[in-house]
PDB file of C-alpha atoms in Angstrom:
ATOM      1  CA  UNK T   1      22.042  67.196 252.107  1.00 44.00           C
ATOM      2  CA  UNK T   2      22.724  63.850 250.425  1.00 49.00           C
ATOM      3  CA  UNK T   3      20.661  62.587 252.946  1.00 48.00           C
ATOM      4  CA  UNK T   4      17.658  64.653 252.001  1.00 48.00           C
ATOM      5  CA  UNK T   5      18.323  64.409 248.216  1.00 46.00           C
ATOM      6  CA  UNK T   6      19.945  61.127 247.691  1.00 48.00           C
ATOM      7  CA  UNK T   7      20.204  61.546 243.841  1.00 48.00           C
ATOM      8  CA  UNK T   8      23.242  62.869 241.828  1.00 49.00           C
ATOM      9  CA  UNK T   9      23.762  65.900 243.264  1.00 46.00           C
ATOM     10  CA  UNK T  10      26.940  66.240 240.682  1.00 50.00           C
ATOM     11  CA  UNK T  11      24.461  67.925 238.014  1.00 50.00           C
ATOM     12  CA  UNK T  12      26.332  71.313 238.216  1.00 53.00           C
ATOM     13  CA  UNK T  13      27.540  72.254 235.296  1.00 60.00           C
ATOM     14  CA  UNK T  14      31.549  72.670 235.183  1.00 63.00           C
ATOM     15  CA  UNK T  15      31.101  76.230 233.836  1.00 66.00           C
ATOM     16  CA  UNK T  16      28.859  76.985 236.693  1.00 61.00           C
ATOM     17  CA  UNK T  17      31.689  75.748 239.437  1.00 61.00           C
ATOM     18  CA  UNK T  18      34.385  77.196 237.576  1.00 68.00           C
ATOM     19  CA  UNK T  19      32.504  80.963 238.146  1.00 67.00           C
ATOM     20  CA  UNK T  20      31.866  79.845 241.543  1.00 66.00           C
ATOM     21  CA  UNK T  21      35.717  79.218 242.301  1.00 69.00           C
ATOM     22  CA  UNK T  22      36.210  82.654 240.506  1.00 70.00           C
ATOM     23  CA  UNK T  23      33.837  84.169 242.376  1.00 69.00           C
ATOM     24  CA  UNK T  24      34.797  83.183 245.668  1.00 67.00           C
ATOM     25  CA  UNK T  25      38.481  83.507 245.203  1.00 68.00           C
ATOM     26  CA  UNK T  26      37.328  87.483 244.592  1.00 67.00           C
ATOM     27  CA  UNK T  27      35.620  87.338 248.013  1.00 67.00           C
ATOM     28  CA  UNK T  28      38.689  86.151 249.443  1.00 65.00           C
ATOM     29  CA  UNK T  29      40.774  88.773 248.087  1.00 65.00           C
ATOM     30  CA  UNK T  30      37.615  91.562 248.688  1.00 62.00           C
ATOM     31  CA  UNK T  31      37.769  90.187 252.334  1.00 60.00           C
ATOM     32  CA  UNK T  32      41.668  89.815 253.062  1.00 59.00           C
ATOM     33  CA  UNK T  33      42.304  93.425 251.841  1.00 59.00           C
ATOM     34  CA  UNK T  34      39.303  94.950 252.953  1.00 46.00           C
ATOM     35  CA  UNK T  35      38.972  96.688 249.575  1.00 47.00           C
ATOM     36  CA  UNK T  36      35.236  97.430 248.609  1.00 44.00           C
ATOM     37  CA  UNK T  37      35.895  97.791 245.140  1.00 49.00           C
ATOM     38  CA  UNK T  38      37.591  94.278 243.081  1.00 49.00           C
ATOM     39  CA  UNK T  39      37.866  93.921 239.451  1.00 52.00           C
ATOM     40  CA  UNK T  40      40.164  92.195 237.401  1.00 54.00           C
ATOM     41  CA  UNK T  41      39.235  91.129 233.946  1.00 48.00           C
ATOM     42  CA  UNK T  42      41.293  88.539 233.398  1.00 51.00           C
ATOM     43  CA  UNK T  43      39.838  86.667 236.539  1.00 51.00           C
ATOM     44  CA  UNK T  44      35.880  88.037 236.078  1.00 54.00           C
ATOM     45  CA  UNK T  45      33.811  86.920 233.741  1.00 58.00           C
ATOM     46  CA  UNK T  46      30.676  88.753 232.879  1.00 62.00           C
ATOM     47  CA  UNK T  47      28.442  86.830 235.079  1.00 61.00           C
ATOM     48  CA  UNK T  48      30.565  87.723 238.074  1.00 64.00           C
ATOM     49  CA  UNK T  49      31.461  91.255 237.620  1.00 67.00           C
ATOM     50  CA  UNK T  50      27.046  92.594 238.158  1.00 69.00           C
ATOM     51  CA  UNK T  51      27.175  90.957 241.756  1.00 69.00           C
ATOM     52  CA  UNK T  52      30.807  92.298 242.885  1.00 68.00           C
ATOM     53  CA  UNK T  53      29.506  95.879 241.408  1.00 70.00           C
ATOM     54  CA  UNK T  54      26.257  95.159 243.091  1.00 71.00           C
ATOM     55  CA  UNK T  55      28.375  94.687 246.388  1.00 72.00           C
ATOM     56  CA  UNK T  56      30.635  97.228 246.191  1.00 71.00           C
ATOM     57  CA  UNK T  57      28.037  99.750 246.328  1.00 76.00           C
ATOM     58  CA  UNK T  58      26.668  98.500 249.425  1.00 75.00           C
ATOM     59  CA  UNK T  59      26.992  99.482 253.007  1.00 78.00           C
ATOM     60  CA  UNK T  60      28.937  95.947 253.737  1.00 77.00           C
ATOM     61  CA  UNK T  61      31.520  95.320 256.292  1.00 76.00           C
ATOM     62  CA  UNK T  62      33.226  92.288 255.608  1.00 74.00           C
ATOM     63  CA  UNK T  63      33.644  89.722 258.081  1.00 77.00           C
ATOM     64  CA  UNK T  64      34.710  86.337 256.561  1.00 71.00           C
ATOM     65  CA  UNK T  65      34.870  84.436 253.169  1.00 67.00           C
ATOM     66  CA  UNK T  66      34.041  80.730 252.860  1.00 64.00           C
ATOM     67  CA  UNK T  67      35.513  80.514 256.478  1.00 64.00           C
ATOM     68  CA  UNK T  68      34.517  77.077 258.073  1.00 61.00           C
ATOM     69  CA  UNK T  69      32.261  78.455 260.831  1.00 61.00           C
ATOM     70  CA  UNK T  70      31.141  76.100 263.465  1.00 54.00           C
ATOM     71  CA  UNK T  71      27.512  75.788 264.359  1.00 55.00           C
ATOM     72  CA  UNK T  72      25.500  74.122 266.764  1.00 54.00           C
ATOM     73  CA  UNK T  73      25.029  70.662 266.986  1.00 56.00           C
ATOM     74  CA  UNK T  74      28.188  69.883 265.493  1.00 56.00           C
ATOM     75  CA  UNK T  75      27.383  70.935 262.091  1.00 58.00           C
ATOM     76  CA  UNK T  76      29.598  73.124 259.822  1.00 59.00           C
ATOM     77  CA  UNK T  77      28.922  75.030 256.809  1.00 64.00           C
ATOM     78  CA  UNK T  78      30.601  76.967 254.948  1.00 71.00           C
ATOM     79  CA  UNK T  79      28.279  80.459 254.015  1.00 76.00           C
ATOM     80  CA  UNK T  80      30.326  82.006 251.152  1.00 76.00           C
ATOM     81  CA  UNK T  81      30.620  85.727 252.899  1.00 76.00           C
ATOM     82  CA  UNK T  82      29.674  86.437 256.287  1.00 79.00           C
ATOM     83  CA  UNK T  83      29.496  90.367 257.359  1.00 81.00           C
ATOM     84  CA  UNK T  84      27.010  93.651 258.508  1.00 84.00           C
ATOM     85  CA  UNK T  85      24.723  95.042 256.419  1.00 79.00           C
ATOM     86  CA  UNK T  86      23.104  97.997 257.204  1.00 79.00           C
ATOM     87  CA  UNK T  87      24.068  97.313 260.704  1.00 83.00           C
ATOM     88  CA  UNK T  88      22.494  93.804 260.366  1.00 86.00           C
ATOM     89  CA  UNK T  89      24.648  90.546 260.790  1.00 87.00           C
ATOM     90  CA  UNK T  90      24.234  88.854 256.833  1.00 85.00           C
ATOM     91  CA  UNK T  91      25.301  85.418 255.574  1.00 83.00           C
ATOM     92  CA  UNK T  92      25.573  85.871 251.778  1.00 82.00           C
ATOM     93  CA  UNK T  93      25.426  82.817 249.578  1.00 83.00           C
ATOM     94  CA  UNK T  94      25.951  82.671 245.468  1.00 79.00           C
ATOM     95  CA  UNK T  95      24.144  80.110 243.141  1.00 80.00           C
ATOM     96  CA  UNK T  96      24.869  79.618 240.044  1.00 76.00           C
ATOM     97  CA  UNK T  97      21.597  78.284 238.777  1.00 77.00           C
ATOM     98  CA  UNK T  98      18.716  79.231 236.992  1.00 81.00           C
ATOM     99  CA  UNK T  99      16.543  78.914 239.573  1.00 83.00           C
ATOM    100  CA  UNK T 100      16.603  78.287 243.054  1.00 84.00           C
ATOM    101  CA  UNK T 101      15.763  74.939 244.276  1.00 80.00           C
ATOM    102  CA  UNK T 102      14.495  72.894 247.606  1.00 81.00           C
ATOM    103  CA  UNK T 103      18.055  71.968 248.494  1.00 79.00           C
ATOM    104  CA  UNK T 104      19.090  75.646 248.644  1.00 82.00           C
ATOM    105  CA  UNK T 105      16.187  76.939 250.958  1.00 84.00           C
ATOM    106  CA  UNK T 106      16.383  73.776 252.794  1.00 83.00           C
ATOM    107  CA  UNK T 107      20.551  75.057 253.177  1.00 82.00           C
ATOM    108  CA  UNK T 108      19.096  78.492 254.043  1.00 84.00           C
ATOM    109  CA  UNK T 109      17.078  77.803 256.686  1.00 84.00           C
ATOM    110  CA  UNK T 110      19.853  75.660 258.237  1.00 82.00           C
ATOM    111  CA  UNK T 111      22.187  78.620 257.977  1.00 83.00           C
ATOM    112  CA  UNK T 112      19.794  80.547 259.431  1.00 83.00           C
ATOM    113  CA  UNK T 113      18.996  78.851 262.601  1.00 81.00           C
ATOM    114  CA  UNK T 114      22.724  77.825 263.068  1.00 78.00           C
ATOM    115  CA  UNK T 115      24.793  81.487 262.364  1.00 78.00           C
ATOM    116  CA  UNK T 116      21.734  83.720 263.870  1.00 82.00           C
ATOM    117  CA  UNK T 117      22.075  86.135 260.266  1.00 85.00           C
ATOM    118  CA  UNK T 118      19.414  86.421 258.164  1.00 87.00           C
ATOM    119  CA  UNK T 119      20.350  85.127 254.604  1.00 87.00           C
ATOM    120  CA  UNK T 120      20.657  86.225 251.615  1.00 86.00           C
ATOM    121  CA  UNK T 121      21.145  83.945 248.305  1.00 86.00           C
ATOM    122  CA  UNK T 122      22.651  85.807 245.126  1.00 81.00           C
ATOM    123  CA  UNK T 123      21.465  84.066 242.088  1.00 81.00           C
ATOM    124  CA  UNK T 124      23.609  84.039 238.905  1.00 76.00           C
ATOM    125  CA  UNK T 125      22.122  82.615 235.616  1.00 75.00           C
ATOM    126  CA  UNK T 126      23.247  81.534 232.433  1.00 73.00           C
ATOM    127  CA  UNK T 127      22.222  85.185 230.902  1.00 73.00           C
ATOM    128  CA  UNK T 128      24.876  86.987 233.599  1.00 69.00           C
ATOM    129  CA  UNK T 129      21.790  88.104 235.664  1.00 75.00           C
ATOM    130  CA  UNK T 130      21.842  88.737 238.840  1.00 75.00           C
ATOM    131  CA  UNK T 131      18.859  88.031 241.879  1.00 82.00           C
ATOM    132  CA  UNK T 132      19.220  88.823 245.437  1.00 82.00           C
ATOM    133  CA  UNK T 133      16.576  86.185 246.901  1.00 86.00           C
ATOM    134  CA  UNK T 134      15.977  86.822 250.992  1.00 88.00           C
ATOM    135  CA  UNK T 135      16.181  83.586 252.496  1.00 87.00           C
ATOM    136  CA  UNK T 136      13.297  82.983 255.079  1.00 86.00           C
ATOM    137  CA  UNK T 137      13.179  80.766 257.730  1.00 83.00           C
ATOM    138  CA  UNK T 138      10.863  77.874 256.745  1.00 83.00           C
ATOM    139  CA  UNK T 139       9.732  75.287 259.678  1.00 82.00           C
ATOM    140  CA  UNK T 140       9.395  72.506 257.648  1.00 83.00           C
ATOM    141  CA  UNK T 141      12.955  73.226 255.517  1.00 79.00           C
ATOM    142  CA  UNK T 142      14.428  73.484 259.185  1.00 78.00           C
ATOM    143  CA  UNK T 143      12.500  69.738 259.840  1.00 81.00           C
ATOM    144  CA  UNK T 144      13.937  68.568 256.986  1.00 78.00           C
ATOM    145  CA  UNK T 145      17.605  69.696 257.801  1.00 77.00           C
ATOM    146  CA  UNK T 146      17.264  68.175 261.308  1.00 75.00           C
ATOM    147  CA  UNK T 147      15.896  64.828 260.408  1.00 77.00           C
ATOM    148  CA  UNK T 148      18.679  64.689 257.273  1.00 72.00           C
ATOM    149  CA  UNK T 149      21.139  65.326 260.516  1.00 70.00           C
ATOM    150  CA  UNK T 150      19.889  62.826 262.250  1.00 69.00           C
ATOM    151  CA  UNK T 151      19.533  60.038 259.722  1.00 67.00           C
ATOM    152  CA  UNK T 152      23.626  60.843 258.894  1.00 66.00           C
ATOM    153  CA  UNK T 153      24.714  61.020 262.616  1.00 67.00           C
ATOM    154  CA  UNK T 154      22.885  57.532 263.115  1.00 64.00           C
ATOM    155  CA  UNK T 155      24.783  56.475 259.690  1.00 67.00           C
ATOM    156  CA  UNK T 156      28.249  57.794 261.166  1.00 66.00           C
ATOM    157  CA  UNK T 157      27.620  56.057 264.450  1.00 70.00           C
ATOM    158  CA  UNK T 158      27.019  52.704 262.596  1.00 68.00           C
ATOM    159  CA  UNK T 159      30.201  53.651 260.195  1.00 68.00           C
ATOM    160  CA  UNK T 160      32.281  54.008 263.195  1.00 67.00           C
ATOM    161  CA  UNK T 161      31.152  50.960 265.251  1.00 68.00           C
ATOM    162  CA  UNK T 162      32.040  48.764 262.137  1.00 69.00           C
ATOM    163  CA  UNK T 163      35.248  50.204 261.760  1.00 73.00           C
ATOM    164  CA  UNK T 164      36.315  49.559 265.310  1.00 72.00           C
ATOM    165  CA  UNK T 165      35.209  46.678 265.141  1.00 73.00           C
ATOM    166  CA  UNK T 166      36.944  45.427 261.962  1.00 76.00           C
ATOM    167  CA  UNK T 167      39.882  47.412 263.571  1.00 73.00           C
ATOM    168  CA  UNK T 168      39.701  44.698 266.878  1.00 77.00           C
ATOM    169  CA  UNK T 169      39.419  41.645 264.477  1.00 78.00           C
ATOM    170  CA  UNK T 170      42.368  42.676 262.486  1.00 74.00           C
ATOM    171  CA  UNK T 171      44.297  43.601 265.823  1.00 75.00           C
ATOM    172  CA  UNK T 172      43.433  39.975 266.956  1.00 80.00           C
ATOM    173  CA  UNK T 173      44.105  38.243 263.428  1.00 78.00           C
ATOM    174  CA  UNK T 174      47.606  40.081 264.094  1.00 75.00           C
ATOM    175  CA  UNK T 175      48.383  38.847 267.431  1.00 77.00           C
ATOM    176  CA  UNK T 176      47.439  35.137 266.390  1.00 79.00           C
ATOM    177  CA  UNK T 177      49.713  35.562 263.439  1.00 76.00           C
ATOM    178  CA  UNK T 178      52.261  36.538 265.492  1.00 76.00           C
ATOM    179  CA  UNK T 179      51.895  34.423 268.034  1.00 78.00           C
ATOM    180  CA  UNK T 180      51.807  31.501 265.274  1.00 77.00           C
ATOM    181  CA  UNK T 181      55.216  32.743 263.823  1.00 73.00           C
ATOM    182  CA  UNK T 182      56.976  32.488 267.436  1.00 72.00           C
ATOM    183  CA  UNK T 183      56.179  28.653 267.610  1.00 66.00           C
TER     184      UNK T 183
END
């Protein structure tokens, strides 16, 4: 995504992470135990509690939390809950943001193409509400994602050949040290 949007990307509020890490660590727990009902106070704040209520009133079976889940073409992401909904395969994702922006549907579409779920992006602002967005497959957010791919595979390539090849000079500056020290 850096690729696509090569500006700070590190203008997420603190707050906003910290209810993220909250949030997720509740997943985690929600998922582990296969309990459909989480709430702890001291762990929730208000902003999190709607969307666990929201969820717990659902027809949900859990499958995964933040699990690394390998893709095609190489790529991994990290969806924040997989599971069935309705009898439909989900990827659920939260943002804590006032609105949703390119970089997110460009993120959906990839998820969607690459897990074969439909999406769905939970949307958590400042106020403590809480919008369930449907993430659609968009053609050009998809052509976006795969040239972004591309332009950091050619980048890792070019990463790697330099480092190999630094890593042969300094095997060879080695060797002639060496070499110099036994005379």
């Amino acid at each position: 995504m850096r690729i696509l949007f090569p500006g700070n990307l590190d203008f997420v509020p603190q707050s906003a992470l910290d209810r993220g890490t909250q949030l997720h660590e509740a997943m985690e727990v929600w998922v582990n135990n296969q309990l459909h009902e989480y709430q702890d106070p001291g762990v929730l704040d208000e902003g999190i509690r709607p969307v666990i209520a929201w969820m717990a009133t659902q027809p949900i079976v859990l499958e995964s939390a933040e699990e690394e889940v390998f893709h095609k073409f190489g790529v991994r992401g990290h969806p924040d809950l997989l599971c069935r909904w309705r009898t439909i395969s989900y990827w659920f994702d939260w943002k804590f943001v006032e609105q949703l922006s390119e970089i997110n549907l460009v993120q959906g579409t990839a998820y969607n193409y690459l897990t074969g779920r439909k999406g769905v992006f939970i949307q958590c602002n400042k106020a403590g509400e809480v919008t369930i967005h449907r993430c659609k497959t968009n053609p050009s957010h998809w052509s976006a994602f795969v040239s972004g791919l591309n332009v950091w595979k050619f980048q890792h390539r070019q990463q790697a050949y330099r480092t190999e090849a630094q890593l042969q000079q300094d095997i060879q500056e080695i060797k002639e040290a060496l070499c110099q020290m036994e005379k």
